[in-house]
Structure formats: structure tokens, C-alpha cells
Short mmCIF file of C-alpha atoms in Angstrom, two decimals:
data_model
loop_
_atom_site.label_atom_id
_atom_site.label_comp_id
_atom_site.label_asym_id
_atom_site.label_seq_id
_atom_site.Cartn_x
_atom_site.Cartn_y
_atom_site.Cartn_z
CA UNK A 1232 -15.84 27.41 110.65
CA UNK A 1233 -15.69 25.96 107.14
CA UNK A 1234 -12.83 23.49 106.60
CA UNK A 1235 -11.49 25.53 103.66
CA UNK A 1236 -10.68 28.46 105.92
CA UNK A 1237 -9.06 26.41 108.71
CA UNK A 1238 -5.44 27.39 109.28
CA UNK A 1239 -2.45 25.34 110.40
CA UNK A 1240 -0.73 27.30 113.16
CA UNK A 1241 2.46 26.37 115.01
CA UNK A 1242 2.96 28.20 118.32
CA UNK A 1243 5.68 28.26 120.95
CA UNK A 1244 6.63 30.40 123.91
CA UNK A 1245 10.04 31.33 125.29
CA UNK A 1246 11.99 28.22 126.21
CA UNK A 1247 12.70 28.04 129.93
CA UNK A 1248 16.34 27.39 130.73
CA UNK A 1249 17.10 24.05 132.41
CA UNK A 1250 19.28 25.49 135.19
CA UNK A 1251 16.47 26.59 137.49
CA UNK A 1252 12.80 26.68 138.35
CA UNK A 1253 10.12 28.44 136.34
CA UNK A 1254 9.39 32.01 137.43
CA UNK A 1255 6.29 34.16 137.16
CA UNK A 1256 7.29 35.45 133.70
CA UNK A 1257 7.49 31.92 132.30
CA UNK A 1258 4.10 30.99 133.71
CA UNK A 1259 2.45 34.23 132.61
CA UNK A 1260 3.63 33.69 129.04
CA UNK A 1261 2.59 30.03 129.05
CA UNK A 1262 -0.90 30.86 130.37
CA UNK A 1263 -1.37 33.64 127.80
CA UNK A 1264 -0.15 31.42 124.96
CA UNK A 1265 -2.33 28.53 126.12
CA UNK A 1266 -5.42 30.77 126.12
CA UNK A 1267 -4.63 31.97 122.58
CA UNK A 1268 -4.05 28.38 121.35
CA UNK A 1269 -7.32 27.17 122.90
CA UNK A 1270 -9.14 30.07 121.23
CA UNK A 1271 -7.66 29.17 117.84
CA UNK A 1272 -8.61 25.52 118.29
CA UNK A 1273 -12.16 26.53 119.27
CA UNK A 1274 -12.38 28.42 115.97
CA UNK A 1275 -11.58 25.20 114.10
CA UNK A 1276 -7.93 25.86 113.36
CA UNK A 1277 -5.25 23.21 113.70
CA UNK A 1278 -3.11 24.98 116.28
CA UNK A 1279 -0.13 23.10 117.75
CA UNK A 1280 1.58 24.40 120.90
CA UNK A 1281 5.13 23.13 121.31
CA UNK A 1282 7.75 24.14 123.82
CA UNK A 1283 10.89 22.72 125.40
CA UNK A 1284 13.48 23.24 128.07
CA UNK A 1285 16.57 24.97 126.70
CA UNK A 1286 19.08 22.35 127.77
CA UNK A 1287 22.36 23.78 126.46
CA UNK A 1288 24.90 26.06 128.05
CA UNK A 1289 27.43 26.75 130.74
CA UNK A 1290 24.87 27.69 133.41
CA UNK A 1291 23.51 24.14 133.38
CA UNK A 1292 26.97 22.66 133.79
CA UNK A 1293 27.77 25.04 136.66
CA UNK A 1294 24.46 24.41 138.43
CA UNK A 1295 24.93 20.66 138.09
CA UNK A 1296 28.47 20.90 139.43
CA UNK A 1297 27.28 22.91 142.46
CA UNK A 1298 24.68 20.22 143.18
CA UNK A 1299 27.10 17.33 142.64
CA UNK A 1300 25.12 15.85 139.75
CA UNK A 1301 25.73 15.44 136.03
CA UNK A 1302 24.45 18.04 133.56
CA UNK A 1303 22.07 15.40 132.18
CA UNK A 1304 20.64 14.78 135.66
CA UNK A 1305 20.14 18.57 136.00
CA UNK A 1306 18.34 18.67 132.66
CA UNK A 1307 16.16 15.68 133.60
CA UNK A 1308 15.33 17.11 137.04
CA UNK A 1309 14.38 20.53 135.63
CA UNK A 1310 12.36 18.99 132.81
CA UNK A 1311 10.33 16.98 135.32
CA UNK A 1312 9.84 20.06 137.54
CA UNK A 1313 8.93 22.35 134.63
CA UNK A 1314 6.48 19.78 133.22
CA UNK A 1315 4.83 19.36 136.63
CA UNK A 1316 4.59 23.12 137.27
CA UNK A 1317 3.09 23.81 133.84
CA UNK A 1318 0.61 20.96 134.29
CA UNK A 1319 -0.39 22.42 137.68
CA UNK A 1320 -1.43 25.57 135.79
CA UNK A 1321 -3.30 23.41 133.23
CA UNK A 1322 -1.04 24.47 130.35
CA UNK A 1323 -2.05 22.38 127.34
CA UNK A 1324 1.18 21.80 125.44
CA UNK A 1325 0.79 19.52 122.46
CA UNK A 1326 4.45 18.66 123.01
CA UNK A 1327 6.82 19.78 125.79
CA UNK A 1328 10.28 18.34 125.42
CA UNK A 1329 13.90 19.40 125.64
CA UNK A 1330 16.38 20.84 123.16
CA UNK A 1331 18.83 18.18 124.37
CA UNK A 1332 17.34 15.26 122.48
CA UNK A 1333 18.20 12.94 119.63
CA UNK A 1334 15.65 14.67 117.42
#
């Protein structure tokens, strides 16, 4: 594809909530998005796939309290689990982070 027609595309998928494990819907969407992003990159486009754990809200605080941990520990635990699960399905995020960050 000629460089003049290359597009810059920013893509995300629904942010999984940091109070529990990924479910089939999360993984289905991530796989579908990853396929689309890889297709765009194969066509010569600059396509960036970003996603994050949604790390704000009462449900996180309640889940952490039930487990006897801090909300930040809950966020960190879920981020590690979500990252691992997505990697097991070969999801190619350009950046997977958390909404609870200094940025």
C-alpha cells in the first residue's frame, strides 16, 4: 500500500472491570478486535490497539473488602490476571494498562 494512503487508526475494546475475571464476552471482543487490527496493519496502516482495566468504582472496593485486601491490591491482581488471560489468547495489545494510573 502506498505510504500516502496509509491511515493512523486508534482502536480499543470494552474495558474489563477490575473486580473480577474476564468472561467469554471480553475474550470474544478482544479476539475480534485483534484480528481487525492485524488486518489493518497488514494493509500498511498504523493501527494502535490500546485497552485497560476499568479500575474505578464501588464494586472494586466491595470485592477487595470481601477478600481482605486493599482496592489497589484488587486492581493489581486483576490487571495481572487479565493481562495473562489475554496473552494466553495471543491478543496483541500495543498497550494494556489501567485507568487507575498517574497518566
